Amino acid sequence: MYGNTFMTAEEAKQMDQTQDNPQKLIAFEARIERGEKIEPGDWMPVDYRKQLIRMIEQHAHSEIVGALPEGTWITRSPGFKRKLALIAKVQDEIGHGQLLYSACETLGKTREEMLDDLLSGKSKYSNVFNYPAKTWADMAVIGFLVDGAAIVNQVINSKGSYGPYCRALERICFEESFHLKQGHDNFVFLATGTNVQREMVQEALNRWYIPLLHFFGPSDKTSVHSEKLMKWKIKLATNDDMRNQFLDQYVPKIREVGLTLPDEKLKKNLETNKWEFSDPDWDEFYRVVNGDGPCNKERLEVRRFAEEQGRWVRQALVNPQDKYVTPFA
Ligand code: FAQ
């Protein structure tokens, strides 16, 4: 399983009992300072483990829920080759989820516990996947810009301090780079196509602009976890820095094909080197990430359905000699 080692919750608990050891904390932080990777069996502060579980688990859920909006377009893809590419991409996203669940299991939380927390709404996943994919142009915007945003975040975090997460991110980034090409090709094709195609991609872009700004998380002033995550090099750039890097890379590419972003205030301040934009309604962000977005219910219902329909397969893998009632019986 990709060079990682599982850890049971019991083992993690035993390790966490050695917490009140200031010497260990100093040695741990010195390792991080030197740029060493922390590995599953190594001593780590309880909060380092908790933060990693929270973040990797949310990331894993985002990958599998993230496959759903694009999944709805597989049967409606315009043409065989586009369908093949979309199927491959969706399959990759599920694979990323698997890699990340494995990385998270090295910290002592089981996959079953993580999936239960996703289905009960206890765990979060990325805001962007709670919006509908209304037209084929959404496939272009997701592939080009959501994957583009994910790459900005993941390339940065792949240089982080926890070995299993960084190794998973490196591999994920290779595959996401292919997704980006697929998305870019689709995006340019529509932007340089007929008036109808151009209007369709502009309309999709208008809908995705705010969710994409939200994607990098709340501003540095209101981010809850950034300080600790940065101190322990789990996160290597702040939310605002990642958002700025994304705008730097992608706004010129969007404008290059003659498309616009729906924000008159969006411009780069050449003195500060930072992008300025209208406040992207953070109330909407919190509503969406806390379960009240346009598609939250639908996304979790589909995941629940998949969980129920696949239960007999998981049981049969564990006890192949037993008889199972399949949904096809
Ligand atoms: N969505 O204190 P901070 C992908 C929550 S993968 C939902 O700033 P932090 C691939 C945050 O959890 C996309 N919730 O948080 C793909 C916290 O709530 P909590 C996923 C969000 O951790 C492409 C609260 O707000 N990528 O797209 C979001 O320091 C195409 C306060 O926030 C990752 O997960 C959000 N956008 O920074 C798949 C990367 N932002 O937990 C299919 C790893 C914040 O206290 C198709 N994660 N929150 O209840 C990270 O880098 C960080 O967790 C951030 C947030 C940057 C997302």
Coordinates of C-alpha atoms and ligand atoms in Angstrom, one line a residue:
M1 CA 0.0 0.0 0.0
Y2 CA 2.3 2.6 -1.4
G3 CA 5.0 2.5 1.2
N4 CA 2.8 3.4 4.1
T5 CA 2.3 1.5 7.4
F6 CA -1.1 1.1 9.0
M7 CA -1.5 2.0 12.6
T8 CA -4.3 0.9 14.8
A9 CA -6.2 3.3 17.0
E10 CA -4.8 1.4 20.0
E11 CA -1.1 1.9 18.8
A12 CA -1.8 5.5 18.1
K13 CA -3.2 5.9 21.6
Q14 CA -0.3 4.2 23.2
M15 CA 2.1 6.5 21.3
D16 CA 0.1 9.6 22.3
Q17 CA 0.4 8.6 26.0
T18 CA 4.1 9.7 25.8
Q19 CA 2.9 13.2 25.2
D20 CA 4.1 15.1 28.4
N21 CA 7.6 14.8 27.2
P22 CA 9.1 18.2 26.4
Q23 CA 12.3 16.7 25.2
K24 CA 10.5 14.7 22.6
L25 CA 8.6 17.8 21.4
I26 CA 11.8 19.7 21.1
A27 CA 13.4 16.9 19.1
F28 CA 10.2 16.6 16.9
E29 CA 10.2 20.3 16.1
A30 CA 13.9 20.3 15.3
R31 CA 13.4 17.5 12.8
I32 CA 10.6 19.5 11.1
E33 CA 12.9 22.5 11.1
R34 CA 15.6 20.5 9.4
G35 CA 13.1 19.5 6.7
E36 CA 13.0 15.8 7.7
K37 CA 9.9 13.7 7.0
I38 CA 7.9 12.4 9.9
E39 CA 6.9 8.7 9.4
P40 CA 3.9 6.8 10.9
G41 CA 5.8 5.0 13.7
D42 CA 7.6 8.2 14.8
W43 CA 6.7 10.1 18.0
M44 CA 4.4 13.1 17.2
P45 CA 2.3 15.5 19.3
V46 CA -1.3 14.5 19.6
D47 CA -2.4 17.7 17.9
Y48 CA -0.1 17.1 14.9
R49 CA -1.8 13.7 14.5
K50 CA -5.3 15.2 14.9
Q51 CA -4.6 18.0 12.4
L52 CA -3.2 15.6 9.8
I53 CA -6.2 13.2 10.2
R54 CA -8.6 16.1 9.8
M55 CA -6.9 17.5 6.7
I56 CA -6.1 14.3 4.9
E57 CA -9.5 12.8 5.6
Q58 CA -11.2 15.9 4.3
H59 CA -9.0 15.8 1.2
A60 CA -9.8 12.1 0.7
H61 CA -13.5 12.7 0.9
S62 CA -13.1 15.6 -1.5
E63 CA -11.7 13.3 -4.1
I64 CA -14.4 10.7 -4.0
V65 CA -17.3 13.2 -3.7
G66 CA -15.4 15.3 -6.3
A67 CA -15.9 12.5 -8.8
L68 CA -19.7 12.9 -8.6
P69 CA -20.3 16.2 -10.5
E70 CA -18.1 15.0 -13.4
G71 CA -19.5 11.5 -13.1
T72 CA -22.9 12.8 -14.0
W73 CA -21.5 13.8 -17.5
I74 CA -20.0 10.5 -18.5
T75 CA -23.2 9.3 -20.2
R76 CA -23.7 12.7 -21.8
S77 CA -20.1 13.4 -23.1
P78 CA -20.1 14.8 -26.6
G79 CA -18.2 12.0 -28.4
F80 CA -16.4 8.8 -27.7
K81 CA -12.9 10.2 -27.1
R82 CA -14.2 12.9 -24.7
K83 CA -16.1 10.2 -22.9
L84 CA -13.0 8.0 -22.6
A85 CA -11.0 10.9 -21.2
L86 CA -13.7 11.8 -18.7
I87 CA -14.1 8.2 -17.5
A88 CA -10.3 8.0 -17.0
K89 CA -10.3 11.2 -15.0
V90 CA -13.2 10.2 -12.8
Q91 CA -11.5 6.9 -12.1
D92 CA -8.2 8.7 -11.2
E93 CA -10.1 10.9 -8.7
I94 CA -11.4 7.8 -6.9
G95 CA -7.9 6.4 -6.9
H96 CA -6.7 9.6 -5.2
G97 CA -9.3 9.1 -2.6
Q98 CA -7.9 5.5 -2.0
L99 CA -4.3 6.8 -1.7
L100 CA -5.4 9.5 0.8
Y101 CA -7.5 7.2 2.9
S102 CA -4.4 4.9 3.1
A103 CA -2.2 7.8 4.1
C104 CA -4.7 8.7 6.8
E105 CA -5.0 5.2 8.1
T106 CA -1.3 5.3 9.0
L107 CA -2.3 7.8 11.7
G108 CA -4.8 5.4 13.5
K109 CA -8.2 6.2 12.0
T110 CA -9.8 3.4 10.0
R111 CA -11.3 3.8 6.5
E112 CA -14.7 2.7 7.9
E113 CA -14.6 5.4 10.6
M114 CA -13.7 8.0 8.0
L115 CA -16.5 6.9 5.6
D116 CA -19.0 6.9 8.5
D117 CA -18.0 10.4 9.4
L118 CA -18.4 11.5 5.8
L119 CA -21.9 10.0 5.6
S120 CA -23.1 11.3 8.9
G121 CA -21.9 14.8 7.9
K122 CA -19.3 15.0 10.7
S123 CA -16.4 15.3 8.2
K124 CA -16.1 18.1 5.7
Y125 CA -15.1 17.9 2.1
S126 CA -14.3 20.6 -0.4
N127 CA -16.9 23.4 -0.9
V128 CA -16.6 23.2 -4.7
F129 CA -18.2 19.8 -5.0
N130 CA -21.5 21.0 -3.6
Y131 CA -22.3 23.0 -6.8
P132 CA -24.1 21.5 -9.8
A133 CA -22.4 20.7 -13.1
K134 CA -25.2 22.1 -15.3
T135 CA -23.7 22.0 -18.8
W136 CA -20.8 20.3 -20.6
A137 CA -18.8 23.5 -20.1
D138 CA -18.7 22.7 -16.4
M139 CA -16.4 19.8 -17.3
A140 CA -14.0 22.3 -18.9
V141 CA -14.1 24.6 -15.9
I142 CA -13.7 21.8 -13.4
G143 CA -10.9 20.1 -15.3
F144 CA -9.0 23.3 -16.0
L145 CA -9.7 25.4 -13.0
V146 CA -10.8 23.1 -10.1
D147 CA -7.9 20.8 -10.9
G148 CA -5.7 23.8 -11.5
A149 CA -6.6 25.1 -8.0
A150 CA -6.0 21.6 -6.5
I151 CA -2.6 21.4 -8.1
V152 CA -1.5 24.8 -6.7
N153 CA -2.5 23.5 -3.2
Q154 CA -1.1 20.0 -3.6
V155 CA 2.3 20.9 -5.2
I156 CA 2.9 23.2 -2.2
N157 CA 1.7 20.7 0.4
S158 CA 3.7 17.8 -1.1
K159 CA 6.8 19.4 0.3
G160 CA 5.3 19.1 3.8
S161 CA 6.5 17.2 6.9
Y162 CA 4.4 14.0 6.9
G163 CA 5.9 11.4 4.7
P164 CA 2.8 9.3 3.7
Y165 CA 0.7 12.4 2.8
C166 CA 3.6 14.0 0.8
R167 CA 4.2 10.8 -1.2
A168 CA 0.5 10.4 -2.0
L169 CA 0.3 14.1 -3.1
E170 CA 3.3 13.7 -5.4
R171 CA 1.6 10.9 -7.2
I172 CA -1.7 12.7 -7.3
C173 CA -0.1 15.8 -8.8
F174 CA 1.2 13.7 -11.7
E175 CA -2.3 12.6 -12.5
E176 CA -3.9 15.9 -11.9
S177 CA -1.5 17.5 -14.4
F178 CA -3.0 15.2 -17.1
H179 CA -6.5 16.3 -15.9
L180 CA -5.4 19.9 -16.2
K181 CA -4.4 19.3 -19.9
Q182 CA -7.8 17.6 -20.5
G183 CA -9.6 20.5 -18.9
H184 CA -7.5 23.1 -20.7
D185 CA -8.1 21.5 -24.1
N186 CA -11.8 21.4 -23.4
F187 CA -11.8 25.0 -22.2
V188 CA -10.0 26.4 -25.2
F189 CA -12.1 24.3 -27.6
L190 CA -15.3 25.8 -26.2
A191 CA -13.9 29.3 -25.8
T192 CA -12.7 29.4 -29.5
G193 CA -15.8 27.6 -30.8
T194 CA -19.2 28.8 -31.9
N195 CA -21.0 31.6 -30.2
V196 CA -23.2 29.1 -28.3
Q197 CA -20.1 27.2 -27.1
R198 CA -18.4 30.4 -26.0
E199 CA -21.5 31.6 -24.1
M200 CA -21.8 28.3 -22.5
V201 CA -18.2 28.3 -21.1
Q202 CA -18.5 32.0 -20.1
E203 CA -21.7 31.2 -18.2
A204 CA -20.0 28.2 -16.4
L205 CA -17.1 30.4 -15.5
N206 CA -19.4 33.0 -14.0
R207 CA -20.9 30.4 -11.7
W208 CA -17.6 28.9 -10.7
Y209 CA -15.7 32.1 -9.9
I210 CA -16.8 32.5 -6.3
P211 CA -16.6 28.7 -5.4
L212 CA -13.0 28.8 -6.8
L213 CA -12.1 31.8 -4.6
H214 CA -13.5 29.9 -1.6
F215 CA -11.6 26.7 -2.5
F216 CA -8.5 27.9 -0.8
G217 CA -10.3 28.4 2.5
P218 CA -11.1 31.6 4.6
S219 CA -8.8 34.6 4.5
D220 CA -5.6 34.4 6.6
K221 CA -7.3 36.7 9.2
T222 CA -10.1 34.2 9.9
S223 CA -8.4 30.8 9.1
V224 CA -8.5 28.7 12.3
H225 CA -5.8 26.1 11.6
S226 CA -3.2 27.8 9.4
E227 CA -0.9 29.0 12.1
K228 CA -0.4 25.5 13.6
L229 CA -0.3 23.8 10.3
M230 CA 2.4 26.1 9.0
K231 CA 4.4 25.8 12.2
W232 CA 4.5 22.0 11.7
K233 CA 5.0 22.3 7.9
I234 CA 1.8 20.4 7.2
K235 CA 0.8 23.4 5.1
L236 CA 3.5 25.3 3.4
A237 CA 1.6 28.4 2.3
T238 CA -1.3 30.3 3.8
N239 CA -4.8 30.3 2.2
D240 CA -4.4 33.8 0.8
D241 CA -1.0 33.0 -0.6
M242 CA -2.3 29.9 -2.4
R243 CA -5.3 31.9 -3.7
N244 CA -3.0 34.6 -5.0
Q245 CA -0.8 32.1 -6.7
F246 CA -3.8 30.5 -8.4
L247 CA -5.0 33.9 -9.7
D248 CA -1.5 34.7 -10.9
Q249 CA -1.4 31.5 -12.9
Y250 CA -4.9 31.3 -14.2
V251 CA -6.4 34.8 -14.7
P252 CA -4.1 35.5 -17.6
K253 CA -4.9 32.2 -19.2
I254 CA -8.7 32.9 -18.9
R255 CA -8.3 36.4 -20.4
E256 CA -6.0 35.1 -23.1
V257 CA -8.9 33.3 -24.8
G258 CA -11.2 36.4 -24.5
L259 CA -13.2 35.2 -21.5
T260 CA -13.9 37.4 -18.4
L261 CA -14.3 36.9 -14.7
P262 CA -17.5 38.4 -13.1
D263 CA -15.7 40.8 -10.8
E264 CA -15.0 44.4 -11.7
K265 CA -12.6 44.7 -8.8
L266 CA -10.4 41.8 -9.8
K267 CA -7.0 43.2 -10.6
K268 CA -3.4 42.7 -9.6
N269 CA -1.9 45.4 -7.4
L270 CA 1.6 45.7 -8.8
E271 CA 3.0 47.4 -5.7
T272 CA 2.0 44.6 -3.3
N273 CA 2.1 41.9 -6.0
K274 CA -1.3 40.7 -4.7
W275 CA -4.6 40.2 -6.4
E276 CA -7.5 42.4 -5.3
F277 CA -11.1 41.2 -5.6
S278 CA -14.6 41.8 -4.3
D279 CA -15.4 40.1 -1.0
P280 CA -16.6 36.6 -2.1
D281 CA -19.5 36.3 0.4
W282 CA -18.0 34.2 3.1
D283 CA -21.4 33.5 4.6
E284 CA -22.1 31.4 1.5
F285 CA -18.8 29.6 2.0
Y286 CA -19.7 28.6 5.6
R287 CA -23.2 27.6 4.6
V288 CA -21.9 25.3 1.9
V289 CA -19.1 23.7 3.9
N290 CA -21.4 23.1 6.8
G291 CA -23.9 21.1 4.8
D292 CA -26.3 23.6 3.3
G293 CA -25.0 24.1 -0.3
P294 CA -27.0 23.6 -3.5
C295 CA -26.0 19.9 -3.8
N296 CA -24.8 18.7 -0.3
K297 CA -27.8 16.5 0.2
E298 CA -27.7 14.9 -3.2
R299 CA -23.9 14.2 -2.9
L300 CA -24.2 12.4 0.4
E301 CA -27.3 10.5 -0.8
V302 CA -25.3 9.2 -3.8
R303 CA -22.4 8.2 -1.5
R304 CA -24.9 6.4 0.9
F305 CA -26.4 4.6 -2.0
A306 CA -22.9 3.5 -3.2
E307 CA -22.0 2.4 0.4
E308 CA -25.2 0.3 0.7
Q309 CA -25.0 -1.3 -2.7
G310 CA -21.3 -2.1 -2.2
R311 CA -21.6 -3.6 1.3
W312 CA -22.1 -7.2 0.1
V313 CA -18.8 -6.9 -2.0
R314 CA -16.8 -5.8 1.0
Q315 CA -18.4 -8.5 3.2
A316 CA -17.7 -11.1 0.5
L317 CA -14.0 -10.1 0.4
V318 CA -13.7 -10.6 4.1
N319 CA -15.7 -13.9 4.3
P320 CA -15.8 -15.3 0.7
Q321 CA -17.3 -18.6 2.0
D322 CA -20.5 -17.0 3.2
K323 CA -23.6 -16.5 1.1
Y324 CA -24.6 -12.9 0.3
V325 CA -27.8 -11.3 -0.9
T326 CA -26.7 -9.0 -3.7
P327 CA -28.7 -6.1 -5.0
F328 CA -29.1 -8.1 -8.2
A329 CA -30.7 -11.2 -6.6
Ligands
FAQ1 N1 -14.0 23.4 1.6 O1 -8.6 27.0 9.3 P1 -8.9 26.8 7.9 C1 -9.6 18.3 -5.4 C2 -12.8 24.5 6.4 S1 -9.2 18.1 -3.8 C3 -14.5 22.9 2.8 O2 -8.3 27.8 6.9 P2 -7.2 24.7 6.9 C4 -9.3 17.3 -6.5 C5 -11.7 23.9 7.2 O3 -11.7 22.5 7.1 C6 -9.8 19.4 -2.9 N2 -14.1 23.3 4.0 O4 -8.6 25.3 7.4 C7 -10.3 17.1 -7.5 C8 -12.0 24.3 8.6 O5 -13.1 23.6 9.1 P3 -12.9 22.5 10.3 C9 -9.6 19.3 -1.5 C10 -13.1 24.1 4.0 O6 -7.3 23.3 7.0 C11 -10.4 18.0 -8.5 C12 -12.6 25.7 8.4 O7 -13.0 25.8 7.0 N3 -8.2 19.7 -1.2 O8 -10.2 19.3 -5.7 C13 -12.5 24.7 2.9 O9 -6.1 25.4 7.6 C14 -11.4 17.9 -9.5 C15 -11.5 26.8 8.6 O10 -10.5 26.8 7.6 C16 -7.8 19.6 0.1 O11 -8.5 19.1 1.0 C17 -13.0 24.2 1.6 N4 -12.5 24.7 0.4 O12 -7.1 25.1 5.4 C18 -11.3 16.1 -7.3 C19 -6.3 19.9 0.3 N5 -11.5 25.5 3.2 O13 -12.0 21.3 9.8 C20 -12.3 16.0 -8.3 C21 -5.8 19.7 1.7 C22 -11.5 25.5 4.6 O14 -12.2 23.2 11.5 C23 -12.3 16.9 -9.4 N6 -6.4 20.7 2.6 N7 -12.5 24.7 5.0 O15 -14.3 22.0 10.6 C24 -5.9 22.0 2.8 O16 -4.9 22.4 2.2 C25 -6.5 22.8 3.8 O17 -7.3 22.0 4.6 C26 -7.4 24.0 3.2 C27 -8.1 24.7 4.4 C28 -6.5 25.0 2.5 C29 -8.5 23.5 2.3

